[in-house]
XYZ file of C-alpha atoms in Angstrom:
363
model
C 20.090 47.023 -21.860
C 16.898 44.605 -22.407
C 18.033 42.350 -19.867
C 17.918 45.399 -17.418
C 14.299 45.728 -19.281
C 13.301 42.479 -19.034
C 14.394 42.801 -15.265
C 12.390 45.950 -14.559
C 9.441 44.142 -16.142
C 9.894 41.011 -14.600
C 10.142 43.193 -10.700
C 7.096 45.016 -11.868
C 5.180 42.113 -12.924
C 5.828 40.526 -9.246
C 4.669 43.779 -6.865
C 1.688 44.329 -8.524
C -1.469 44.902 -6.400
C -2.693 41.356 -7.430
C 0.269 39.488 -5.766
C 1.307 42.304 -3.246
C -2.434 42.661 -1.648
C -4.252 39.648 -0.870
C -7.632 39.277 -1.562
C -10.225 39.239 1.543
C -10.285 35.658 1.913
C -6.636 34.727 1.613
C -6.631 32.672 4.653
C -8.779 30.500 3.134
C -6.597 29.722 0.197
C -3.077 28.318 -0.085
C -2.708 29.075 -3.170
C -3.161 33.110 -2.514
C -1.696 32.582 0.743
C 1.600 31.174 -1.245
C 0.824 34.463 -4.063
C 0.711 36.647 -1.118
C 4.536 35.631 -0.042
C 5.986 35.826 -3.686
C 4.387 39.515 -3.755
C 5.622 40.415 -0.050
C 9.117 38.937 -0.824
C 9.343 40.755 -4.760
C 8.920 44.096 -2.870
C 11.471 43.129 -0.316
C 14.031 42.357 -3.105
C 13.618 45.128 -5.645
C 13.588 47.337 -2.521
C 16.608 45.461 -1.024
C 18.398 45.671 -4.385
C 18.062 49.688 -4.827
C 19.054 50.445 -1.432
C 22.083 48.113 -0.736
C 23.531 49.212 -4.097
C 23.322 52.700 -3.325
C 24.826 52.435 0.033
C 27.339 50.086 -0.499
C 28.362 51.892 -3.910
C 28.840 55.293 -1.862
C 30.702 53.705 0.862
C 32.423 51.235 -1.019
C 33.298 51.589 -4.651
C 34.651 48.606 -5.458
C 31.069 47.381 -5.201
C 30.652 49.140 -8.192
C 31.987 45.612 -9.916
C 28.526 43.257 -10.179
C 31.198 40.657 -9.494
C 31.413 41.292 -6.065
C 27.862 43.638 -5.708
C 26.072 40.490 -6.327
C 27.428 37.562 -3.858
C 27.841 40.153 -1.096
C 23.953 41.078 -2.064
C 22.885 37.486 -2.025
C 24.858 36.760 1.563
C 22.439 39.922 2.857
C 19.145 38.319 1.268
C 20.094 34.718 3.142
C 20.881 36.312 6.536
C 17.462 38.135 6.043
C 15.751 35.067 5.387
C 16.833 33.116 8.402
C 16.284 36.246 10.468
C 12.436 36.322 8.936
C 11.861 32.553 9.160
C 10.191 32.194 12.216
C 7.541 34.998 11.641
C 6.559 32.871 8.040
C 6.823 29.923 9.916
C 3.745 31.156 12.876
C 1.923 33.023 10.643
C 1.441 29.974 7.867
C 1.187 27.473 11.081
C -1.534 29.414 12.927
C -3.911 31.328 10.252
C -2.913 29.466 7.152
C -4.274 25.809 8.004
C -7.695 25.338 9.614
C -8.436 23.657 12.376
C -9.856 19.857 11.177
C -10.917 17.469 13.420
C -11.440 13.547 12.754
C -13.746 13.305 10.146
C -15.369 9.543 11.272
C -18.806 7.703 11.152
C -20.341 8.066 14.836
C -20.609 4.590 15.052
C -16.400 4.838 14.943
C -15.738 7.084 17.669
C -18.289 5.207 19.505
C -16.141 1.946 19.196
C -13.523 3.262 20.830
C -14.815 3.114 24.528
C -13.352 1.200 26.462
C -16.028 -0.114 28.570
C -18.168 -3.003 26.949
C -21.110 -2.136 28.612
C -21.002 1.975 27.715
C -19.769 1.107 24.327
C -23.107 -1.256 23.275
C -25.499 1.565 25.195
C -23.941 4.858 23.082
C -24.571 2.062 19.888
C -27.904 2.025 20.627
C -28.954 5.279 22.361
C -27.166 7.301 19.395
C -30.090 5.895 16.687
C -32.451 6.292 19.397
C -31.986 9.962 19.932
C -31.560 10.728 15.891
C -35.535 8.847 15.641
C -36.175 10.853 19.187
C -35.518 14.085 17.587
C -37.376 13.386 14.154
C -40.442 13.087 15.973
C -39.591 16.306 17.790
C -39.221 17.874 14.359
C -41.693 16.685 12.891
C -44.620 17.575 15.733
C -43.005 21.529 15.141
C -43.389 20.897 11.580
C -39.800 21.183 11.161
C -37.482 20.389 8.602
C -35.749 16.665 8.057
C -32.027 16.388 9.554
C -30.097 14.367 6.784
C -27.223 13.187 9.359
C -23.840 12.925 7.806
C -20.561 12.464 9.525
C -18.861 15.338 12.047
C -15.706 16.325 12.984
C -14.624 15.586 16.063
C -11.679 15.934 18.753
C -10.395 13.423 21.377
C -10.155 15.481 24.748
C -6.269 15.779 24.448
C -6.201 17.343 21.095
C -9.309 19.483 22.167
C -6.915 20.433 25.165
C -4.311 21.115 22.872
C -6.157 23.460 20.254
C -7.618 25.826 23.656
C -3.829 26.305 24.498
C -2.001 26.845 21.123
C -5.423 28.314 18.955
C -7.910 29.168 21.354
C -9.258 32.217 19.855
C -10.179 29.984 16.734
C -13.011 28.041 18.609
C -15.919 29.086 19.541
C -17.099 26.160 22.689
C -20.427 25.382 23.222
C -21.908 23.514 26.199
C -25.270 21.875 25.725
C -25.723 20.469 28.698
C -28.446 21.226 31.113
C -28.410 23.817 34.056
C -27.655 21.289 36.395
C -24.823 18.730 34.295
C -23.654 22.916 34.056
C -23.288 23.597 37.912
C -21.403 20.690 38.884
C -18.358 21.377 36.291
C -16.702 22.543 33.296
C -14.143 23.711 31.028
C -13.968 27.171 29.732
C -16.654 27.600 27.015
C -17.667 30.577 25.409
C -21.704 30.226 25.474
C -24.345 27.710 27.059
C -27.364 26.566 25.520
C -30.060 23.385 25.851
C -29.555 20.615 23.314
C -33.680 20.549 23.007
C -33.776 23.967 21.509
C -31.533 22.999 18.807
C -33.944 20.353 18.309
C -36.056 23.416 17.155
C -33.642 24.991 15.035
C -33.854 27.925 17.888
C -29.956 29.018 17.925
C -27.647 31.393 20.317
C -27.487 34.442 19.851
C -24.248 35.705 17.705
C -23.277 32.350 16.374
C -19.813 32.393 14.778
C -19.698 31.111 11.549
C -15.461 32.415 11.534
C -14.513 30.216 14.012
C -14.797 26.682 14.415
C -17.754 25.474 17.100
C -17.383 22.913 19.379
C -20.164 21.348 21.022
C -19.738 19.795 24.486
C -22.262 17.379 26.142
C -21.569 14.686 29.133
C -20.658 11.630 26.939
C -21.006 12.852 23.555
C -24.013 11.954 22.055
C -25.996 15.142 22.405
C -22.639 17.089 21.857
C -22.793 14.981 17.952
C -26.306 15.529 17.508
C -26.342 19.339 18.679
C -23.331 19.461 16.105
C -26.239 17.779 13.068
C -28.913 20.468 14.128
C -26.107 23.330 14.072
C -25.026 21.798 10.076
C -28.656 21.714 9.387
C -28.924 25.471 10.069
C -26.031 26.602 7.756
C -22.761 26.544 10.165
C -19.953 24.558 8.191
C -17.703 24.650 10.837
C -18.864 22.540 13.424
C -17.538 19.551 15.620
C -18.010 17.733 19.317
C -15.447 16.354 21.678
C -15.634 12.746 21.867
C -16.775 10.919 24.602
C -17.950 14.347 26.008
C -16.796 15.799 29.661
C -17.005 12.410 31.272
C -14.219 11.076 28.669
C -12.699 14.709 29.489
C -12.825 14.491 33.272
C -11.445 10.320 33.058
C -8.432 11.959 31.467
C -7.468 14.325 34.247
C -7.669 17.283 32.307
C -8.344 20.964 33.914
C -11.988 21.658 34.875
C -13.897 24.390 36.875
C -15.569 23.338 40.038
C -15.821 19.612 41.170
C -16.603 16.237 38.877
C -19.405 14.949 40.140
C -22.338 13.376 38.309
C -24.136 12.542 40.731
C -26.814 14.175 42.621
C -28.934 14.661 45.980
C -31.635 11.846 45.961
C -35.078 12.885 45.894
C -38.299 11.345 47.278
C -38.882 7.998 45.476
C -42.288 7.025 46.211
C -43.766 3.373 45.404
C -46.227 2.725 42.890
C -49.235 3.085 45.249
C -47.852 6.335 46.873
C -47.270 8.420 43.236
C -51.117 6.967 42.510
C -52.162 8.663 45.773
C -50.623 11.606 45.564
C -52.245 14.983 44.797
C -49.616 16.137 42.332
C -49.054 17.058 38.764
C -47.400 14.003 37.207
C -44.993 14.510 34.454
C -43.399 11.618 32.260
C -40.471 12.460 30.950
C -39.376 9.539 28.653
C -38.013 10.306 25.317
C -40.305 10.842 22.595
C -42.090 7.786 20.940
C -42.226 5.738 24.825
C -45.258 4.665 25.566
C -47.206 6.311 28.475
C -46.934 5.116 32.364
C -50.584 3.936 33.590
C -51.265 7.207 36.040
C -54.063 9.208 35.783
C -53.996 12.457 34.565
C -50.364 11.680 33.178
C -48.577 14.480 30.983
C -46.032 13.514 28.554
C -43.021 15.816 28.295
C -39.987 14.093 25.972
C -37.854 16.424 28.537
C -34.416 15.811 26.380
C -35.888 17.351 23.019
C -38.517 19.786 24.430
C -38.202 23.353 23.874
C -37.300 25.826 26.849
C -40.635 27.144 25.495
C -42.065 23.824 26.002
C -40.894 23.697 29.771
C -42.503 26.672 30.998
C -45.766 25.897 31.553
C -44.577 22.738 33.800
C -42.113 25.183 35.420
C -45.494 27.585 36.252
C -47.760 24.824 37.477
C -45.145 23.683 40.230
C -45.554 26.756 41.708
C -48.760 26.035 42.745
C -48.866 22.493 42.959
C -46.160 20.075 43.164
C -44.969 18.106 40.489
C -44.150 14.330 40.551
C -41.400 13.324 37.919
C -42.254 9.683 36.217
C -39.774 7.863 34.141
C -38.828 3.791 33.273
C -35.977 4.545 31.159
C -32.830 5.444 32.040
C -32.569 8.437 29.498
C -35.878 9.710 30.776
C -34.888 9.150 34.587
C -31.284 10.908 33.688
C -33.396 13.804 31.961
C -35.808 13.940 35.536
C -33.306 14.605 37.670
C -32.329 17.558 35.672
C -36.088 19.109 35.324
C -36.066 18.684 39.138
C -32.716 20.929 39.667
C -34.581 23.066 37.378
C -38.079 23.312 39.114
C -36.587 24.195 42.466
C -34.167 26.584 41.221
C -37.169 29.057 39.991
C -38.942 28.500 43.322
C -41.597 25.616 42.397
C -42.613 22.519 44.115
C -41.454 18.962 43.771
C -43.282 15.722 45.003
C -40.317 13.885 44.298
C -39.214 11.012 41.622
C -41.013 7.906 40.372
C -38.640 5.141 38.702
C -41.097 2.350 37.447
C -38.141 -0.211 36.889
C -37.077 1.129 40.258
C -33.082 0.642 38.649
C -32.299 3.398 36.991
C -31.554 6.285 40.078
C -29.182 3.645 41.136
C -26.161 5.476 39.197
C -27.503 8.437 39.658
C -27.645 9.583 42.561
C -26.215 9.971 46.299
């Protein structure tokens, strides 16, 4: 008799609400995850154990002798437990273990470019844009970023996690409008890097799913990642290398890889001083201004969609004449071009000063 007692206890003690029902955030936990199981399985034994020795008793009395109830008992439980396997085995693969990227110093992934020459410029450019975007920040009053490392995914195992665990990850493509209508990959929302800049964020965020934040090499993709961590979203990462490491690889986009784009009017020094136009620099924050008269300064990379308007109003009644000398700036004109003639307004063309830049960039 007490050892049936100290059974019935011991069965009771096991399907209680605390280890039967998990709590609300039992994903999250191993440890609850691993309660959850020892509750699911007690109920499935004390359950198993009534019921088999009731039927087998009525249909076969020798059963009745716990010499043979039990092994013939214990055979059932094992052939149930290979039978169950495989449903443990997804559901503790897929919703038990979160997603984690490569947690590495920026300066890591960078190193592992292949090309000498894209390697040294991602070295430098990175710091560049993290002092770029201070003084963004700072002109809007805004908050220091403290950076800190980011997770991150090499294109295959990014490739990987949208076919097994898709509906885990919540993509995010920062490029511009016109990076946007050459190609991509599927993505659930599109934003502009500059308005994370400004802490301004798309609407219906996630903050159950992990983000990933694309960008063409994978710079703005780590940076938009910083602003996003800034602004309270833990789960947050960027695909190395970006789409053009993506796109090297082979793997599946939508439309055509191309980065390159229709050439517009270059004029020479002495024709973009002649010409009636509104002239626009759009070097990164913190260059130093072109000699043209009547220049206006527009950091094009970390300005605001706010910021762009009134540029975007003005071409449509003048046109406007893009300026650059630095290759980020020059990169960053082509795209406020796309952007000008897609909403209707006027364009006087492109003005490199090192006349070197375009070179790469265009038809």
């Amino acid at each position: 008799m007490p050892r049936k007692v100290l059974l019935f206890l011991g069965l009771l003690v096991c399907t209680s609400p605390a280890f039967a029902i998990p709590p609300p955030d039992v994903v999250a936990s191993l440890w609850q995850a691993i309660l959850q199981m020892i509750g699911v399985v007690s109920v499935f034994l004390a359950g198993a154990w009534v019921a088999a020795r009731q039927f087998l008793i009525q249909h076969a009395p020798i059963l009745k002798r716990k010499s043979v109830f039990i092994p013939v008992l214990l055979v059932l439980l094992v052939l149930s437990g290979f039978a169950l396997s495989p449903l443990f085995a997804a559901t503790g693969t897929s919703t038990m273990i979160p997603i984690k990227g490569e947690l590495l110093p920026i300066e890591t992934v960078i190193k592992r470019e292949k090309d000498a020459w894209v390697r040294q410029w991602k070295l430098k450019t990175v710091h560049e844009m993290e002092q770029e975007a201070s003084l963004a920040r700072s002109a809007s009053q805004l908050a220091a970023v403290q950076y800190q490392d980011i997770q991150s995914f090499t294109p295959q195992a990014l490739q990987d996690l949208l076919t097994s665990r898709g509906s885990e990850l919540y993509i995010l493509d920062i490029r511009e409008a016109m990076e946007q209508s050459k190609f991509s990959i599927r993505h659930d929302a599109v934003f502009r890097y500059g308005d994370l800049v400004h802490d301004i964020l798309p609407n219906n965020l996630p903050k159950d799913r992990l983000i990933v934040v694309l960008c063409h090499s994978g710079l703005r993709g780590y940076m938009g990642a910083q602003f996003l961590k800034h602004a309270g979203f833990e789960q947050v990462s960027f695909l190395q290398g970006g789409l053009a490491a993506w796109s090297k690889q082979g793997l599946p986009v939508v439309g055509t890889v191309d980065f390159k784009v229709k050439a517009p009017l270059q004029p020479s020094k002495q024709q973009a001083l002649a010409m009636d136009a509104y002239k626009v620099q759009v070097d990164p924050a913190g260059s130093s201004a072109m000699k043209l008269p009547k220049l206006i300064q527009l950091p094009y990379e970390t300005a605001s969609t706010a910021e762009l308007q009134p540029i975007l109003t003005l071409s449509k009644t003048k046109p406007v004449l893009i300026v650059c000398k630095e290759y980020g700036g020059c990169f960053q004109g082509l795209n406020l071009i796309w952007l000008i003639e897609q909403q209707g307004g006027k364009v006087a063309g492109l003005y490199d000063e090192t006349g070197q830049h375009l070179r790469g960039l265009i038809n």
